[in-house]
Short mmCIF file of C-alpha atoms and ligand atoms in Angstrom, two decimals:
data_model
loop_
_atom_site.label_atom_id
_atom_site.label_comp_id
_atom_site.label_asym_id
_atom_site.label_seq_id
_atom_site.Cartn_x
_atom_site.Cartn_y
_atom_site.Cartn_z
CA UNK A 1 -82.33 -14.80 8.35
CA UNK A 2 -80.34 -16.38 5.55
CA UNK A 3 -76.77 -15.80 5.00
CA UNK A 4 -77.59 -14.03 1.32
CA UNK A 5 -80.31 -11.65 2.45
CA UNK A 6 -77.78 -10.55 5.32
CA UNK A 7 -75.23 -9.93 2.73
CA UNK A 8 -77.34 -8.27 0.57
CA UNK A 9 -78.71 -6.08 3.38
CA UNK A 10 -75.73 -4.55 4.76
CA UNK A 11 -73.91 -4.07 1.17
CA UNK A 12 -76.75 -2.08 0.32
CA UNK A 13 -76.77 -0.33 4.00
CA UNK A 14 -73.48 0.17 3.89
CA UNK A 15 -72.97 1.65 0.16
CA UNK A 16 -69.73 2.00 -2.22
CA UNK A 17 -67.97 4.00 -0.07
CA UNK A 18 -67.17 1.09 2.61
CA UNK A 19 -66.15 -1.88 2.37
CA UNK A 20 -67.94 -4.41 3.31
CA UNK A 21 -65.58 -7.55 4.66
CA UNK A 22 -67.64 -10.67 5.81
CA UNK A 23 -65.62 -11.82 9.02
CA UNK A 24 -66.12 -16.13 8.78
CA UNK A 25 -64.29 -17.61 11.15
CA UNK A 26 -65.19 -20.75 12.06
CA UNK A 27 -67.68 -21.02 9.46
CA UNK A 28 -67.73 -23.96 7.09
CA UNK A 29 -67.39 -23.19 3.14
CA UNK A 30 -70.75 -23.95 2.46
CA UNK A 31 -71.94 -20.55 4.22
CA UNK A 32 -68.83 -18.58 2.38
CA UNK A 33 -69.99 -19.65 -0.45
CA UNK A 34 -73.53 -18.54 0.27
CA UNK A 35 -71.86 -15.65 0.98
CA UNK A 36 -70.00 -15.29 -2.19
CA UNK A 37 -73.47 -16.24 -4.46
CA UNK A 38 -74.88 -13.32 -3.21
CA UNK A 39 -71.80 -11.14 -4.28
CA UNK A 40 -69.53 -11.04 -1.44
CA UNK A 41 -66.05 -11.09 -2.39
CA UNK A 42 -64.20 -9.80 0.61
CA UNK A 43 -64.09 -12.32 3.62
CA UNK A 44 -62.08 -11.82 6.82
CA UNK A 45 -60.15 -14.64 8.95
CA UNK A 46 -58.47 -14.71 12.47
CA UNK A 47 -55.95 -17.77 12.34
CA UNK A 48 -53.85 -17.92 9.21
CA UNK A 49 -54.32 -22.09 8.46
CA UNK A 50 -57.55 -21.61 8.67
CA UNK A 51 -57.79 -19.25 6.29
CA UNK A 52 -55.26 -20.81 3.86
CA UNK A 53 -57.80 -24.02 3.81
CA UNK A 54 -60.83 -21.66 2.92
CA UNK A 55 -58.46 -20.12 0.04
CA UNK A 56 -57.80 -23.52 -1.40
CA UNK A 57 -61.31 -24.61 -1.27
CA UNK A 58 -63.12 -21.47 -2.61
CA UNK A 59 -63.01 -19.39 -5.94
CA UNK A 60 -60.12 -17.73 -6.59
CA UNK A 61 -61.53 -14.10 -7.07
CA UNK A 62 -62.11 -13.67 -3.39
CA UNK A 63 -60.19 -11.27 -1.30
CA UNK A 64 -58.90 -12.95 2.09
CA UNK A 65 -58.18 -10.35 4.91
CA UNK A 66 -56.31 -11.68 7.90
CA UNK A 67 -58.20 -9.95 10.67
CA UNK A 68 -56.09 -11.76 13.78
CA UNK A 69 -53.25 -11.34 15.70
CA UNK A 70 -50.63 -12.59 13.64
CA UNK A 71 -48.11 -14.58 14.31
CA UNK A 72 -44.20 -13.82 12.43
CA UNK A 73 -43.46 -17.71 12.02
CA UNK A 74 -46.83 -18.07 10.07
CA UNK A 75 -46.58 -15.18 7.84
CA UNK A 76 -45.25 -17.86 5.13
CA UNK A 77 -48.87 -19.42 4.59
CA UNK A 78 -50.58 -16.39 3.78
CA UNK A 79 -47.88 -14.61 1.91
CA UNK A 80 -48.92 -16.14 -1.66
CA UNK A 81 -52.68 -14.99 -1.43
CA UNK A 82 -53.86 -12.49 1.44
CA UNK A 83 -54.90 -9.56 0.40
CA UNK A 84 -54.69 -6.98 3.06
CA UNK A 85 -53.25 -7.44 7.12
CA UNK A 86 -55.56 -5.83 9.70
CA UNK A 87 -53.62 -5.92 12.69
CA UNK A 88 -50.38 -5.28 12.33
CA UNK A 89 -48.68 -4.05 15.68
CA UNK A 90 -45.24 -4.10 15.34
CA UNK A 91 -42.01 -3.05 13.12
CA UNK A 92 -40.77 -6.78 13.16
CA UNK A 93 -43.92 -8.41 12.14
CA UNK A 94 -43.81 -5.66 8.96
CA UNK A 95 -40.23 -6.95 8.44
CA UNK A 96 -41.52 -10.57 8.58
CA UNK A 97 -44.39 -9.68 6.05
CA UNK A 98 -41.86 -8.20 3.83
CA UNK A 99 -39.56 -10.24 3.82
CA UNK A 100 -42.50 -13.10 2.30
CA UNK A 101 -43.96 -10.48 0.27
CA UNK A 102 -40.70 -10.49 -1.64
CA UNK A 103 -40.91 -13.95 -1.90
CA UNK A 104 -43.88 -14.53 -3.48
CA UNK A 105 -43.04 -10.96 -6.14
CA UNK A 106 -45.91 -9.55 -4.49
CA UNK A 107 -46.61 -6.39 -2.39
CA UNK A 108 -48.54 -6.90 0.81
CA UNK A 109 -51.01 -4.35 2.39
CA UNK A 110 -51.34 -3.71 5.86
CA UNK A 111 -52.98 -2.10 8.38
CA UNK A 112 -51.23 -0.87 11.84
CA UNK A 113 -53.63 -1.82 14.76
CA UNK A 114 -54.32 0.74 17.09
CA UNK A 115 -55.37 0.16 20.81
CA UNK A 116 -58.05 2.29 21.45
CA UNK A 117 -60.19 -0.03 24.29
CA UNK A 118 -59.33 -0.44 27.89
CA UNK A 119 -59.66 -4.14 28.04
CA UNK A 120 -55.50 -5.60 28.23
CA UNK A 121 -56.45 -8.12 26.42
CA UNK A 122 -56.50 -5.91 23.23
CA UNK A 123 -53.45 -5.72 20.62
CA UNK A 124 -52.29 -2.54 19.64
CA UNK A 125 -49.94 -0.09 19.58
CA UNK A 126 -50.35 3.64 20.92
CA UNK A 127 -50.60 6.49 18.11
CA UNK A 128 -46.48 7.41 19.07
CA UNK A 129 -45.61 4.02 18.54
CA UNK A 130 -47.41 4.18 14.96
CA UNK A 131 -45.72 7.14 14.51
CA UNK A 132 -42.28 6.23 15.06
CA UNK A 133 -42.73 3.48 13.01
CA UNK A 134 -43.87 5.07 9.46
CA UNK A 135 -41.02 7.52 10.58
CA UNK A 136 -38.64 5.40 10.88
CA UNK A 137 -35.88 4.72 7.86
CA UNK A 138 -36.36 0.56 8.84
CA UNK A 139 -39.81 0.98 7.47
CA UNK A 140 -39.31 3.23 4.55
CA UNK A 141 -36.80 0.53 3.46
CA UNK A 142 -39.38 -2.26 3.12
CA UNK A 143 -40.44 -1.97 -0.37
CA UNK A 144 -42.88 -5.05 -0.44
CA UNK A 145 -45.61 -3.90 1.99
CA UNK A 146 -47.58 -0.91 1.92
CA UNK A 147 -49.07 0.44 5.10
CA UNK A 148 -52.56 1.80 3.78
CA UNK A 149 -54.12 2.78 7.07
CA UNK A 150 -55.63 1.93 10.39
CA UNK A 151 -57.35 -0.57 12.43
CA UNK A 152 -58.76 -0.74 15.75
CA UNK A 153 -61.31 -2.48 18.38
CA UNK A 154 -63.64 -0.45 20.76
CA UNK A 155 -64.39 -1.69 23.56
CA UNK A 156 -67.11 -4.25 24.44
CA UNK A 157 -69.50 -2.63 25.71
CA UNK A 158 -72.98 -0.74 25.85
CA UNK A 159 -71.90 2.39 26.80
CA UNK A 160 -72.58 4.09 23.33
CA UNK A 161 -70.60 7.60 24.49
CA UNK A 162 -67.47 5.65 25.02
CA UNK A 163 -67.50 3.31 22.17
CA UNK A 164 -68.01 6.47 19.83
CA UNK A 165 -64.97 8.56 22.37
CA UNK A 166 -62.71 5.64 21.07
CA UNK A 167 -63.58 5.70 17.37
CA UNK A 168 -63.86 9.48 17.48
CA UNK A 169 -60.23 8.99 19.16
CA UNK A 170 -59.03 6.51 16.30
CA UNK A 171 -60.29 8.97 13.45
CA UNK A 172 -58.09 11.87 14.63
CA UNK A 173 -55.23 9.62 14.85
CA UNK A 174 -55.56 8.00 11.20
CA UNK A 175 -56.46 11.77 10.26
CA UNK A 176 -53.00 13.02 11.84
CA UNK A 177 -51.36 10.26 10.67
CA UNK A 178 -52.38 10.69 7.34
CA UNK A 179 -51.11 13.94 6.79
CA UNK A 180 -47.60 12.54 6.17
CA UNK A 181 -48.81 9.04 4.34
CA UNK A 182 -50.83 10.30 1.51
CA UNK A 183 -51.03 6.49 0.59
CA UNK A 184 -53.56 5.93 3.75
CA UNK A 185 -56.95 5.16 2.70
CA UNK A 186 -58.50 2.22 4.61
CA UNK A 187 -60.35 3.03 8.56
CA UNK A 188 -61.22 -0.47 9.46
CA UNK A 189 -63.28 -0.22 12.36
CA UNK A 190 -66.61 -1.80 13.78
CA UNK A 191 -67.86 -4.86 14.21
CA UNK A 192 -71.60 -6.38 14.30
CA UNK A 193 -72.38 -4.70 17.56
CA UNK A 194 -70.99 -1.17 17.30
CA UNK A 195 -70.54 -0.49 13.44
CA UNK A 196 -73.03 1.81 12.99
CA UNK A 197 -71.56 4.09 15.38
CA UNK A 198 -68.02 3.29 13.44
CA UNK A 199 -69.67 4.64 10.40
CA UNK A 200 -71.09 7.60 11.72
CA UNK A 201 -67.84 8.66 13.32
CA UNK A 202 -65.70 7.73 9.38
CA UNK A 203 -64.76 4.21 9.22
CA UNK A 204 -65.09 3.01 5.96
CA UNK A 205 -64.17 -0.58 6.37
CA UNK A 206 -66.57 -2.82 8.82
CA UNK A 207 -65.98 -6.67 9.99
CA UNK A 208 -68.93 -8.28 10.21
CA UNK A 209 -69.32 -12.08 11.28
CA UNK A 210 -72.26 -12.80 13.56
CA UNK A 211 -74.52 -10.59 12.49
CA UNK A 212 -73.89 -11.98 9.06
CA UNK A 213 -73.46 -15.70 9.70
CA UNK A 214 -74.71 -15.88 13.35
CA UNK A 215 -73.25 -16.76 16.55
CA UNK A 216 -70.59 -18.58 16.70
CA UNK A 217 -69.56 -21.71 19.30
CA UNK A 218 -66.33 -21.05 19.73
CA UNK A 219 -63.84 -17.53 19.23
C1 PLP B 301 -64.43 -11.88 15.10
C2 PLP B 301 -63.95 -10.53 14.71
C3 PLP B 301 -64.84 -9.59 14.14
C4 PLP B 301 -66.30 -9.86 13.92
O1 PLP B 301 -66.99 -9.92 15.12
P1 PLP B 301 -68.60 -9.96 15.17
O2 PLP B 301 -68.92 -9.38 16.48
O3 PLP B 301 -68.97 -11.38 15.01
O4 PLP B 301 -69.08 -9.12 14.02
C5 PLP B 301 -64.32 -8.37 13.76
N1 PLP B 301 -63.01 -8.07 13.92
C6 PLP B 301 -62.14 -8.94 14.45
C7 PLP B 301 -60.73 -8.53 14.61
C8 PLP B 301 -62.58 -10.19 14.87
O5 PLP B 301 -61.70 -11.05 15.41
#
């Protein structure tokens, strides 16, 4: 299927109520731009240069969200333009981001990742971590990022009951976390194979790349 009917088929799946953000990593700008004719403004990215080329080369209205683990030396290149952080998973890299933020006279969003799959080779921190961390007076002193929810990866797998135990499990803790950050508002969670059961159990942000822009050879 082409890149524009996919778009326009999970935008109208999906609704208003969640976002939509069109993961194109490793995809040339001629299929974000597809993309973008059929109305997509939000497109995610997992290494920063990568997605600093795509933000030169494309219009200017589009919303870059750095989906990948992230780096604090390379914080800098996105700083100017991203528009929200997925995967944040630690107090430094928030210092880092701030620190830029201020900068460039802008406020950065974020999201703190959550590890919620078995597989080590996930990112994340554990819900006490998060909690210590929007506790802490370090964080409540950075004034150029906002925190404005959660993010997290299931794990890979077709066991449907334990993909939906760990978003189930992520939803209580954004729920419980939320009760002392009234400025939470973004679940980001699912991907092309498992987002349905994301949405069913309240995500209302999903990352979709292959299923949008097909497989890809590499990543
Ligand atoms: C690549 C990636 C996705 C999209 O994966 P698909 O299975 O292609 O939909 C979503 N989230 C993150 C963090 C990714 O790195």
């Amino acid at each position: 299927m082409e890149i524009s009917e996919n778009i326009k088929r999970y935008q109208d799946e999906l609704g208003e109520n969640i976002t939509l953000v069109a993961i194109s990593k490793t995809k040339p700008t001629s299929d974000l731009l597809e993309a973008y004719q059929a109305g997509q403004r939000v497109f995610g990215e997992n290494k920063i240069q990568e997605m600093a080329e795509k933000w030169e080369n494309l219009p200017r209205d589009i919303q870059w969200h750095m989906v990948g683990h992230v780096q604090r030396n390379k914080v800098k290149y996105m700083a100017p333009f991203v528009s929200l952080i997925h995967a944040v998973d630690s107090l430094k890299l928030l210092k880092e981001i701030d620190k830029e933020a201020k900068k460039n006279e802008r406020t950065i969003s974020c999201l703190l990742q959550i590890k919620i799959a078995e597989e080590e080779s996930k990112f994340g921190l554990d819900a006490d971590e998060a909690r210590e961390i929007l506790a802490s007076e370090e964080f409540q002193e950075l004034k150029n990022i906002k925190v404005i929810g959660l993010m997290g990866m299931a794990t890979f797998s077709d066991d449907e009951a334990k993909v939906r135990g760990e978003f189930d499990y992520l939803k209580s803790v954004y729920d419980d976390l939320k009760k002392k950050q009234p400025q939470f508002e973004v679940l980001s969670m699912g991907m092309s194979g498992d987002y349905k059961i994301a949405v069913t159990c309240g995500s209302n942000m999903v990352r979709i790349g292959s299923a949008i822009f097909g497989e890809r050879n590499y990543n």
